[in-house]
Short mmCIF file of C-alpha atoms in Angstrom, two decimals:
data_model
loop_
_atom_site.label_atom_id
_atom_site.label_comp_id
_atom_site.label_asym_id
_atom_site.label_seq_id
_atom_site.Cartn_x
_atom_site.Cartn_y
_atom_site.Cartn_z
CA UNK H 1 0.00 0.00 0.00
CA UNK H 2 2.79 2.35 0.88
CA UNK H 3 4.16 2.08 -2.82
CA UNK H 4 0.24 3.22 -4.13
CA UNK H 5 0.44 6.24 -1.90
CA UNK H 6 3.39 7.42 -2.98
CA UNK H 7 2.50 7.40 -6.18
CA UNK H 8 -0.54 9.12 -5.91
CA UNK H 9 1.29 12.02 -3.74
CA UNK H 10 3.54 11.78 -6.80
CA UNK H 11 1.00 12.33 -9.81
CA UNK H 12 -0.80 15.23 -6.93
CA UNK H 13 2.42 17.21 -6.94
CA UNK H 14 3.05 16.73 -10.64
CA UNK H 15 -1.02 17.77 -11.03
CA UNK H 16 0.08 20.62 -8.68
CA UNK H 17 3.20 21.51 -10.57
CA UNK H 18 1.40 21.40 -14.24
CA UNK H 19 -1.26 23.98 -12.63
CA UNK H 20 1.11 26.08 -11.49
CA UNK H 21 3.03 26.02 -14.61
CA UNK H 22 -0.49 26.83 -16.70
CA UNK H 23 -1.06 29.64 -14.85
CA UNK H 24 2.26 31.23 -15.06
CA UNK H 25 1.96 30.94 -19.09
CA UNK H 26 -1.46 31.82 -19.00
CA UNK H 27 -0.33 34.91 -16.39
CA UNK H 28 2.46 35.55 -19.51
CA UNK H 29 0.11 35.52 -22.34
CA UNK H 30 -2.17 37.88 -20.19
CA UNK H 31 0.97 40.43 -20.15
CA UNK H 32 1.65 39.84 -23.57
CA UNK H 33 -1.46 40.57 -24.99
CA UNK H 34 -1.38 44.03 -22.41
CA UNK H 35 1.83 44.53 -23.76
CA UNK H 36 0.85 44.27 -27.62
CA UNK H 37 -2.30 46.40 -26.80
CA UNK H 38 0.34 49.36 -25.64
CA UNK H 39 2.73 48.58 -28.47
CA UNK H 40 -0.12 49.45 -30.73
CA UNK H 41 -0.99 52.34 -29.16
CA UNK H 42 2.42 53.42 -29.68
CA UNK H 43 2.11 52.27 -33.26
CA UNK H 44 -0.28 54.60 -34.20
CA UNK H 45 1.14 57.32 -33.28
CA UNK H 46 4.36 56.76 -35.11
CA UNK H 47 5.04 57.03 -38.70
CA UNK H 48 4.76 54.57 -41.37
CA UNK H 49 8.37 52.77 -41.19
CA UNK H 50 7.87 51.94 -37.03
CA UNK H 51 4.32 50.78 -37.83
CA UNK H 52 6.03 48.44 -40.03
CA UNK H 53 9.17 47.68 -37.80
CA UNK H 54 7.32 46.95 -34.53
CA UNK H 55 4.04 45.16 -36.30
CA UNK H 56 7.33 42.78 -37.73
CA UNK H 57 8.87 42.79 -34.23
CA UNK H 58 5.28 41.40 -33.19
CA UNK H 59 4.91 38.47 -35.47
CA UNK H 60 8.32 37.44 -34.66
CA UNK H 61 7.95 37.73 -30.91
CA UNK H 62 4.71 35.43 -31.43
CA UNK H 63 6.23 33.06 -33.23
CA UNK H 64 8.75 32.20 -30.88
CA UNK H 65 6.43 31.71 -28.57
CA UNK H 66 4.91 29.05 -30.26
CA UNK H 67 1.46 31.96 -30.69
CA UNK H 68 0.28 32.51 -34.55
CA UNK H 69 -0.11 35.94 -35.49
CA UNK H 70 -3.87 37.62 -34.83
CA UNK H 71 -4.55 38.86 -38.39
CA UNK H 72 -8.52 39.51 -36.93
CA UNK H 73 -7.64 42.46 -34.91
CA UNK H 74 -5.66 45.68 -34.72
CA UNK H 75 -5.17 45.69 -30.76
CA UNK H 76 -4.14 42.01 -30.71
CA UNK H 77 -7.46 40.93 -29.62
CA UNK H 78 -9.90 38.60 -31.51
CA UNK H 79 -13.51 40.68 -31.62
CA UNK H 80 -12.06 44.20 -31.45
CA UNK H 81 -9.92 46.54 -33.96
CA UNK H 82 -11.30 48.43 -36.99
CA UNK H 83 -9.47 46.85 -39.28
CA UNK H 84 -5.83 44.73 -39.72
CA UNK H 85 -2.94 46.06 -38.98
CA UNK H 86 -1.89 45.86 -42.50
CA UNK H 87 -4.16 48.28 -43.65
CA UNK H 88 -3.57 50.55 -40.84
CA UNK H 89 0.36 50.45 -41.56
CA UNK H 90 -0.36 51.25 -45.56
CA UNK H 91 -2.91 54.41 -44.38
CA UNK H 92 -0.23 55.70 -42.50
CA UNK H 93 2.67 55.32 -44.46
CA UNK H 94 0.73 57.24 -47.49
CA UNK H 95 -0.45 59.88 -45.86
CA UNK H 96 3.07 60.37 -44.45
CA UNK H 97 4.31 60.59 -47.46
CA UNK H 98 1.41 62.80 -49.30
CA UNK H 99 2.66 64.97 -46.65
CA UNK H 100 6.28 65.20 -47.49
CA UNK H 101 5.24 65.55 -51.15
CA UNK H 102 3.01 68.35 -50.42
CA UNK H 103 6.17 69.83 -48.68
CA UNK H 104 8.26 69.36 -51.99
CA UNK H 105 5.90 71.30 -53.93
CA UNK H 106 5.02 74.29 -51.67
CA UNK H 107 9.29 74.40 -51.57
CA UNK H 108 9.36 74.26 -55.16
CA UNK H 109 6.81 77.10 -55.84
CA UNK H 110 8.77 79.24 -53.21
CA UNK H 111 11.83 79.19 -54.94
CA UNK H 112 10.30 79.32 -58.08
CA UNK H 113 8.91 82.68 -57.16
CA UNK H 114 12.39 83.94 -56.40
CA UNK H 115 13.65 82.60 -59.69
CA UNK H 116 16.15 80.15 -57.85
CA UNK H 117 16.98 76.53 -58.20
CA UNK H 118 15.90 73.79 -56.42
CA UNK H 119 18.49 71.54 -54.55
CA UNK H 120 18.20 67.67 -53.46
CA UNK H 121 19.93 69.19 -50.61
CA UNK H 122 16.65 71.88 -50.55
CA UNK H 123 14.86 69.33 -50.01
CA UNK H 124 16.36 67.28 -48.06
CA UNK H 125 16.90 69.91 -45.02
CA UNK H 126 13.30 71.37 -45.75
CA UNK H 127 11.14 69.41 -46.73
CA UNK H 128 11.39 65.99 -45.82
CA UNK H 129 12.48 64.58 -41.86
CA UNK H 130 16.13 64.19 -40.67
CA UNK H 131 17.79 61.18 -42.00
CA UNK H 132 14.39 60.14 -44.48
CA UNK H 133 14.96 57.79 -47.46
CA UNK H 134 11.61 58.36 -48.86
CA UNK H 135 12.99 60.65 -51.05
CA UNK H 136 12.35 59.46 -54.04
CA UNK H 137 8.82 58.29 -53.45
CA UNK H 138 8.14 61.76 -52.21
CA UNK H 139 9.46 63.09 -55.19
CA UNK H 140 7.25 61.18 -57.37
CA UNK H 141 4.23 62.45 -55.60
CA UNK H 142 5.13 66.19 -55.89
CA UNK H 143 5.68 65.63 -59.69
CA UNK H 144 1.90 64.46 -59.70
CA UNK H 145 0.81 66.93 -57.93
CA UNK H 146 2.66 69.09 -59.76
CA UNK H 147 1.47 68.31 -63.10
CA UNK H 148 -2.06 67.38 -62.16
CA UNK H 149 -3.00 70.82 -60.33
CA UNK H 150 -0.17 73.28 -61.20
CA UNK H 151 0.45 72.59 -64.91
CA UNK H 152 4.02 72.55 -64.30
CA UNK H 153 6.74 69.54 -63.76
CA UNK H 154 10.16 69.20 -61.89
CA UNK H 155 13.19 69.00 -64.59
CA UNK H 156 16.74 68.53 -64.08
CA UNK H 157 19.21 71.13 -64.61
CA UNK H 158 22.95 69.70 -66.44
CA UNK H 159 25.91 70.90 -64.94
CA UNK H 160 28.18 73.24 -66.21
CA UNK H 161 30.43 70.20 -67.13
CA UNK H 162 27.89 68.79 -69.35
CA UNK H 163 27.13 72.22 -70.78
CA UNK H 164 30.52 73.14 -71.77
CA UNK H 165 30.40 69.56 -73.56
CA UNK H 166 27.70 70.09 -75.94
CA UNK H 167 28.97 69.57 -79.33
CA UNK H 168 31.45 67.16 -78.54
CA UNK H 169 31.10 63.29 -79.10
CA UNK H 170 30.36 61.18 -76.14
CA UNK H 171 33.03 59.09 -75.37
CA UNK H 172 32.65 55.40 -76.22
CA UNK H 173 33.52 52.09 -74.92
CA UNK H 174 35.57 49.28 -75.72
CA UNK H 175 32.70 47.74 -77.57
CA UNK H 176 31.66 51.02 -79.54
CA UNK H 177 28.85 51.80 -77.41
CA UNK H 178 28.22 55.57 -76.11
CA UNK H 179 29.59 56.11 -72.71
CA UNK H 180 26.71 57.54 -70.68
CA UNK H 181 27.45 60.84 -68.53
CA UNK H 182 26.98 60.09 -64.49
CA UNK H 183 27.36 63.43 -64.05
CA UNK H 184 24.67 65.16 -61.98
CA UNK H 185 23.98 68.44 -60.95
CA UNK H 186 20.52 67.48 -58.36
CA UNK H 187 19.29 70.72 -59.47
CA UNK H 188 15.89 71.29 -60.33
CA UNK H 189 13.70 74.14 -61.71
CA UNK H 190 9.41 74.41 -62.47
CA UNK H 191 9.00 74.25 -65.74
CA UNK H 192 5.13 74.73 -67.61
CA UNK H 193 3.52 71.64 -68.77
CA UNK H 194 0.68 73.71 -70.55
CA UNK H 195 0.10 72.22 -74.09
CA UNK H 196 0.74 75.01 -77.30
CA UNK H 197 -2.56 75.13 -78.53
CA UNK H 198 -4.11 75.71 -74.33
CA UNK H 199 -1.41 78.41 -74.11
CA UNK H 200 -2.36 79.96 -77.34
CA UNK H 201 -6.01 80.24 -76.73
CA UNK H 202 -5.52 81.11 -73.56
CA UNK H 203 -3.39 84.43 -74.33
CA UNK H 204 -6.10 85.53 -76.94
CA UNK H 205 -7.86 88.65 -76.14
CA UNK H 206 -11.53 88.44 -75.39
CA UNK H 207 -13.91 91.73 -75.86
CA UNK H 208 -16.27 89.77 -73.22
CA UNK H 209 -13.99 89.44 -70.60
CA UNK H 210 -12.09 92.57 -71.08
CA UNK H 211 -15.40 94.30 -70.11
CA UNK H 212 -15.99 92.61 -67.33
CA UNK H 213 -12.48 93.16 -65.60
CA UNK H 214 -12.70 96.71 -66.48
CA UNK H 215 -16.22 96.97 -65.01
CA UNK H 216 -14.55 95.21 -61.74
CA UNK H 217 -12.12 97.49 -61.86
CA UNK H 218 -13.96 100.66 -61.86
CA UNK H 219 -16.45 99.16 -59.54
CA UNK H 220 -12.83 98.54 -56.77
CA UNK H 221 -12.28 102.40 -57.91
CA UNK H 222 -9.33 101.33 -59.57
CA UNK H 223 -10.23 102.89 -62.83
CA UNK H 224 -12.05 105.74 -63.65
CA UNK H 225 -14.95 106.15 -66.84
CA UNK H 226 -12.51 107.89 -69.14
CA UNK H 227 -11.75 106.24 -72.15
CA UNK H 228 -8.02 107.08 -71.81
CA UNK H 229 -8.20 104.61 -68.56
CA UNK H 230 -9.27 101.68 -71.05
CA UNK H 231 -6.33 102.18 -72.46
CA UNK H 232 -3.99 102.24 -69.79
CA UNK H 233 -1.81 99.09 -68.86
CA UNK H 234 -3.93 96.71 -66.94
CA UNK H 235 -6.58 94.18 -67.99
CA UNK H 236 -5.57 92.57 -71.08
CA UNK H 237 -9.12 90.02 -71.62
CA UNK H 238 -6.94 86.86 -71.38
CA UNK H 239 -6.82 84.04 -69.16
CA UNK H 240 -2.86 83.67 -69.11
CA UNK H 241 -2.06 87.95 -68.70
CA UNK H 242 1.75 87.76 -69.47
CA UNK H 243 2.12 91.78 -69.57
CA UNK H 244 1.08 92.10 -65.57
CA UNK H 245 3.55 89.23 -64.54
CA UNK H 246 6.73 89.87 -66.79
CA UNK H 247 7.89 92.50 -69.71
CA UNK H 248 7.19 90.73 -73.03
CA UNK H 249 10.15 92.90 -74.77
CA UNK H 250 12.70 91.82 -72.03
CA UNK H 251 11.65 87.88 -72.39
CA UNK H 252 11.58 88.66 -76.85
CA UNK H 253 15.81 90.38 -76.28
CA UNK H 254 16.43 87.26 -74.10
CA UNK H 255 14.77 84.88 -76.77
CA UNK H 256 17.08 86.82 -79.28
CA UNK H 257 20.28 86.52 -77.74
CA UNK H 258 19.71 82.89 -77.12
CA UNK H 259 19.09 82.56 -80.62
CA UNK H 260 22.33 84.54 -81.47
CA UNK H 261 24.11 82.48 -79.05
CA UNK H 262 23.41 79.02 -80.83
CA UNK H 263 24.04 80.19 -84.57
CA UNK H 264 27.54 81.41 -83.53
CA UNK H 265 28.76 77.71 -82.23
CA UNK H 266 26.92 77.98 -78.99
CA UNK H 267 29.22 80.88 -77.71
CA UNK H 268 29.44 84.51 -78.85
CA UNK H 269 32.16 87.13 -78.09
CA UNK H 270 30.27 90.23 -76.61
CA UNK H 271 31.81 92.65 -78.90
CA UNK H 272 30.14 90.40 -81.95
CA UNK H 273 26.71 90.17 -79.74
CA UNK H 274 26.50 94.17 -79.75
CA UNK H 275 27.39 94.91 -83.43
CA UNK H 276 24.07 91.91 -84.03
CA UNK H 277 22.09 93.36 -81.31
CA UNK H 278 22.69 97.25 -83.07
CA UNK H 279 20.80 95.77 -86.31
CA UNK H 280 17.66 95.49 -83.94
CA UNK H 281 18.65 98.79 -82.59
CA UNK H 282 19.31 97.55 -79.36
CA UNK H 283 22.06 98.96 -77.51
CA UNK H 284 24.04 98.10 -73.52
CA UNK H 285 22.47 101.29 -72.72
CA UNK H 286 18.72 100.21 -73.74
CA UNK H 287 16.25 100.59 -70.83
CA UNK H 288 13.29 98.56 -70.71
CA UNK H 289 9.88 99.29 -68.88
CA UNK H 290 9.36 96.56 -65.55
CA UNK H 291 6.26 95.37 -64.66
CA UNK H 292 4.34 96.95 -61.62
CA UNK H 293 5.40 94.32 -58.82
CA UNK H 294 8.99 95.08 -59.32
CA UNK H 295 11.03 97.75 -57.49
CA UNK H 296 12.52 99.44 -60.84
CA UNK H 297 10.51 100.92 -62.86
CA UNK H 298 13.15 100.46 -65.60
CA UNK H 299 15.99 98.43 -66.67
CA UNK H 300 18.78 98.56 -68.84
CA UNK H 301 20.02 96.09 -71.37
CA UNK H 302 23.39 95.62 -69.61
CA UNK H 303 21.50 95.33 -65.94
CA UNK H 304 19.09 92.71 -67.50
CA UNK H 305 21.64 90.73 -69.04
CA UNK H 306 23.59 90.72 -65.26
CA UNK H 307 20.59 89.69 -63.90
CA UNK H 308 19.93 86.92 -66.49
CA UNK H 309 23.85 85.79 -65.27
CA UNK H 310 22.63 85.44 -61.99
CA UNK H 311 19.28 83.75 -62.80
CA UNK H 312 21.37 81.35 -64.90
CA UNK H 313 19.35 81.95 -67.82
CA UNK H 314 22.70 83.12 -69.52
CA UNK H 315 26.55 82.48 -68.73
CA UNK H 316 29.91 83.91 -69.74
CA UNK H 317 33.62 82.96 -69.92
CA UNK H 318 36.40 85.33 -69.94
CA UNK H 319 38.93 84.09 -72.71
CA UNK H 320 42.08 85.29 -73.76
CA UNK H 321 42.98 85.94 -77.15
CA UNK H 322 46.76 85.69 -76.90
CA UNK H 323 48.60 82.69 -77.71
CA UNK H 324 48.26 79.98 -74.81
CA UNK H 325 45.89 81.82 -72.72
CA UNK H 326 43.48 79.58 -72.58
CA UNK H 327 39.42 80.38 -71.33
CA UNK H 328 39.07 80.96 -67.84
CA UNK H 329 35.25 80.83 -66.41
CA UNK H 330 33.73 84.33 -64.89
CA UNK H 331 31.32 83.98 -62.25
CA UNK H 332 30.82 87.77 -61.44
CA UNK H 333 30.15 90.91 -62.98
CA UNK H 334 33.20 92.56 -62.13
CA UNK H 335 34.93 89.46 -63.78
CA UNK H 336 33.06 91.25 -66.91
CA UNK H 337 33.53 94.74 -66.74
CA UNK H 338 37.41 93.88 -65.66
CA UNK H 339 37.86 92.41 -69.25
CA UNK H 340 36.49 95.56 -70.77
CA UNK H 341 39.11 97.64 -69.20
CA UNK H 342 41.68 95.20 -70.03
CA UNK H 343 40.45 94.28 -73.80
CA UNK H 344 43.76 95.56 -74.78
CA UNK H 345 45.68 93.02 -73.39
CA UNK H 346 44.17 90.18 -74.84
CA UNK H 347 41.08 89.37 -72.87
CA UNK H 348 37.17 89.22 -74.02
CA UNK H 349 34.19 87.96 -73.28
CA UNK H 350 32.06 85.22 -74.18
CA UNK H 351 28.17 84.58 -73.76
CA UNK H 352 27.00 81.12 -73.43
CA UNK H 353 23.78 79.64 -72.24
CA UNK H 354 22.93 79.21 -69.07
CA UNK H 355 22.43 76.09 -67.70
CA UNK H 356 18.24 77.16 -66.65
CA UNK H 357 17.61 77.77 -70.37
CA UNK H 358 18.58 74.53 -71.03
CA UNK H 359 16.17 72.84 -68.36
CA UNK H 360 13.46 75.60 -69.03
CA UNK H 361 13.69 76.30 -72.82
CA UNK H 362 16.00 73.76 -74.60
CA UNK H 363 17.81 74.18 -77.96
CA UNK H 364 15.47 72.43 -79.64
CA UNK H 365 12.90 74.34 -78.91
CA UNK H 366 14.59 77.28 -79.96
CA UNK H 367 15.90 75.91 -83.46
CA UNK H 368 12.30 75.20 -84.17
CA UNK H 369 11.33 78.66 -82.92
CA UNK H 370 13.75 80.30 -85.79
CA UNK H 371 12.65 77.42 -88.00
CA UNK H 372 8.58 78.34 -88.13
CA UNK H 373 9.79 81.76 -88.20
CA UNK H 374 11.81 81.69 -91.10
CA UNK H 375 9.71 79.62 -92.79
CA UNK H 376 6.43 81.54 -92.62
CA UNK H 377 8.42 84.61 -93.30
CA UNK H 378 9.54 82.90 -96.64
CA UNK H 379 6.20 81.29 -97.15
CA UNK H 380 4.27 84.74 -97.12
CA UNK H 381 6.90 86.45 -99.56
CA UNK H 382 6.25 83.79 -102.04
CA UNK H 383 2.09 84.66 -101.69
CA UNK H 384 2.51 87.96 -101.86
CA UNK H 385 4.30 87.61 -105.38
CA UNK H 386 1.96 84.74 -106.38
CA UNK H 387 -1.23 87.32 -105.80
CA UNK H 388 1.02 90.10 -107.58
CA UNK H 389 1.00 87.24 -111.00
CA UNK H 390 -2.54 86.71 -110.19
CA UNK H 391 -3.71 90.07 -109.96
CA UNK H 392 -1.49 90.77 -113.49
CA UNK H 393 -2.69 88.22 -115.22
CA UNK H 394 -6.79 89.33 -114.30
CA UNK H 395 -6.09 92.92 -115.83
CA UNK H 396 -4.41 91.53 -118.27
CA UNK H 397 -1.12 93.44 -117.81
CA UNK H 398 1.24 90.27 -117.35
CA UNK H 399 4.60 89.90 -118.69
CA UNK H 400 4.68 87.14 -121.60
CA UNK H 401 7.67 85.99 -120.11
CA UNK H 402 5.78 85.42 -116.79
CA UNK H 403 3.38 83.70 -118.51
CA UNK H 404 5.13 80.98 -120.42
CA UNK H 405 7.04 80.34 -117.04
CA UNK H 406 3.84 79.87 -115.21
CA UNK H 407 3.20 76.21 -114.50
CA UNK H 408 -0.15 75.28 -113.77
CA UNK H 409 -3.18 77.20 -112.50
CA UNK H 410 -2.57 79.47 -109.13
CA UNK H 411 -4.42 76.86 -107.21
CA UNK H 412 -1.49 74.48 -108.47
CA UNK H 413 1.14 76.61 -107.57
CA UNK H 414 -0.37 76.96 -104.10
CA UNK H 415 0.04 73.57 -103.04
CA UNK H 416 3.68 73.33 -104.59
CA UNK H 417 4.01 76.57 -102.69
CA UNK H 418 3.28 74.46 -99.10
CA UNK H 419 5.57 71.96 -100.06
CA UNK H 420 8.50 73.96 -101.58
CA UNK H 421 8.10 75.66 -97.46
CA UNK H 422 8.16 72.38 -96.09
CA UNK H 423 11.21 71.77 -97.64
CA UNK H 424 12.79 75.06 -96.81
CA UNK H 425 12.02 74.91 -92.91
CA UNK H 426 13.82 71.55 -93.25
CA UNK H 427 16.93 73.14 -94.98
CA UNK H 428 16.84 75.67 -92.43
CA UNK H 429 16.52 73.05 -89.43
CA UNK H 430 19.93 71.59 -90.90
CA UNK H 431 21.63 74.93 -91.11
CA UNK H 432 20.78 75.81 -87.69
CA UNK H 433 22.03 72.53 -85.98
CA UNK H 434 25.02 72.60 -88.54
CA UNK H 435 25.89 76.30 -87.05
CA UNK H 436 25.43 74.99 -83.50
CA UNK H 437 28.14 72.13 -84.00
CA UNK H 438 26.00 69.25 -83.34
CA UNK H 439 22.88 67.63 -82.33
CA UNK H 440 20.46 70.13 -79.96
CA UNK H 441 19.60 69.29 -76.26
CA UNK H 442 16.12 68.74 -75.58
CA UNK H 443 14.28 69.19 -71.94
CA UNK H 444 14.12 65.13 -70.34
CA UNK H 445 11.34 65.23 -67.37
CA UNK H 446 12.09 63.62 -64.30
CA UNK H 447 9.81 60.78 -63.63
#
């Protein structure tokens, strides 16, 4: 008998032990789940990468534990929560980063308005948190916004190095193959994302709405009933009023000079700019009427093109015309007006684009500018003289000569007309990237 009792004490301990041991895991799991229910307080007010961190910390922690993962519940229990934690981590995360894109674009418009570039480094320090890596994805956000509510799109500026490389051939590889430029400036400028044919209607003039801003006017006391006050500069009866934001003859000389600029070889001495500029009777000592927002009320031609330096719309390079001088790069004014004074000795000055005109206007675009200008010029010419033969020839008072030349009826000659100006804007293309010294740059978005 004394061997049954014993074993029966025996199997009551172990009964005793295997309780005790139950409720110190049961005890455990109570603190866990207390424990997970704080964590994920925690979690939600956090951003999107500790959601993820700690909700992973979590699962782990369970699964050593020998627990599954509760995918019912937010707050670790089984009946409560508003959803998984999954979904919570995801509504987070992107409205984190909405917010950090938001940020990018407010910075970009800000120093868009002061007509300065936009660094990664900008961006870095202002808009997004110390130490972030969602740069990029933040990036790609603002660009949306960007283009979807602004009109306007983030582009790339190419460094200096690049610039001062146009022309030349890429260097190549051992198997032939173009060696692609890593070169990078991180700079960034707005640039319009308006189609042509929006921007076009939207600068016409419209008698309708031109009433109505003068009647607002006059009804502010702005404008008085005179007719001399519908004159005056103010409403122009366009959506898109460029005369009240900028001076259309300061952005048509910049336009020209560019255009100068990349017929010459993409670099023009200044005493060869002023002798062009003189046959548009433009001279350093031009002023120029500013809008109303601006301080000055005018500007001169030489102030302008200083200011155009520092905007980096346009750049210059003091080069020395003596043997084994070499080009040394200006980066100030007086850098300019010192090789004036010393143009004796061997010095002078060369304008060059800047590398903002590239990002905001592109070669391209400018060869195709003086391309549809040319081109209608020519086209219109060759009318005029074709209405001249026809007029002739309906009174009767035509040259015979004329005559037996004449191929065709008018209507004939029209359409050869079109084509013969196709094929002259084409000839010109070629003569214009032929006088720049290669192929022309063209704007590349960033995604």
């Amino acid at each position: 008998m004394a061997p049954r009792a014993t074993q029966q004490s025996r199997a009551s301990q172990g009964k005793k032990k295997g309780s005790g041991a139950s409720q110190h895991a049961r005890r455990a799991d109570d603190s866990d789940e207390n424990d997970s229910e704080d964590a994920n307080d925690d979690e939600q007010e956090g951003d999107g990468d500790e959601d993820e961190d700690m909700a992973g910390g979590e699962q782990a922690g369970s699964q050593k534990k020998g627990k599954k993962p509760n995918k019912g519940s937010v707050g670790g229990s089984g009946s409560g929560g508003g959803g998984t934690l999954s979904d919570e981590v995801k509504r987070t995360h992107l409205d984190e980063l909405q917010r950090l894109s938001k940020n990018i674009v407010r910075l970009a418009l800000s120093m868009t308005g002061k007509r300065a570039k936009l660094t990664r480094s900008d961006i870095n320090a202002h808009a997004l948190p110390p130490k972030s890596k969602a740069f990029n994805a933040a990036f790609i956000g603002a660009q949306k916004i960007l283009r979807d509510t602004f009109g306007m799109e983030l582009v790339e500026m190419m460094s200096r190095t690049e610039r001062d490389k146009l022309g030349e051939e890429a260097p190549r590889e051992e198997g032939g193959a173009k060696r692609k430029s890593q070169a990078s400036s991180k700079s960034y400028v707005l640039r319009s994302t308006l189609p042509p044919a929006l921007i076009k209607v939207a600068s016409a003039k419209d008698n309708d709405l031109l009433t109505a801003e003068i009647q607002d006017l006059r009804d502010l006391g702005l404008v008085g009933d005179n007719e001399d006050d519908d004159a005056r500069e103010g409403p122009l009866g366009s959506l898109l009023a460029w005369k009240s934001v900028e001076s259309l003859a300061l952005t048509g000389v910049l336009q020209l000079i560019l255009c100068l600029i990349l017929v010459n070889g993409r670099s023009i001495p200044e005493p060869q700019l002023k002798n062009q500029l003189k046959h548009f009777h433009l001279h350093w000592s031009s002023s120029f009427p500013m809008p109303a927002h601006h301080t000055e009320k005018e500007i001169t031609l030489d102030a302008y093109l200083t200011r155009m330096k520092n905007e980096e719309m346009l750049d210059y390079i003091t080069v020395s015309t003596m043997g084994g001088g070499g080009a040394t790069q200006a980066s100030a004014t007086q850098h300019r007006r010192k090789s004036r004074v010393t143009a004796d000795e061997g010095q002078v000055v060369e304008w060059k684009w800047g590398v903002r005109a590239h990002a905001e206007i592109s070669e391209e675009s400018v060869a195709q500018f003086m391309t549809s200008f040319m081109k209608t010029q020519w086209k219109d010419e060759q009318e005029a003289l074709l209405a001249q033969d026809e007029d002739d020839e309906a009174a009767g008072g035509a040259n015979p000569q004329k005559k037996n030349k004449q191929k065709g009826t008018f209507e004939e000659r029209r359409e050869e007309l079109k084509a013969k100006a196709d094929k002259y804007g084409a000839t010109v293309y070629k003569d214009i990237v032929r006088a720049a010294g290669g192929s022309l740059t063209e704007i590349k978005p960033v995604a």
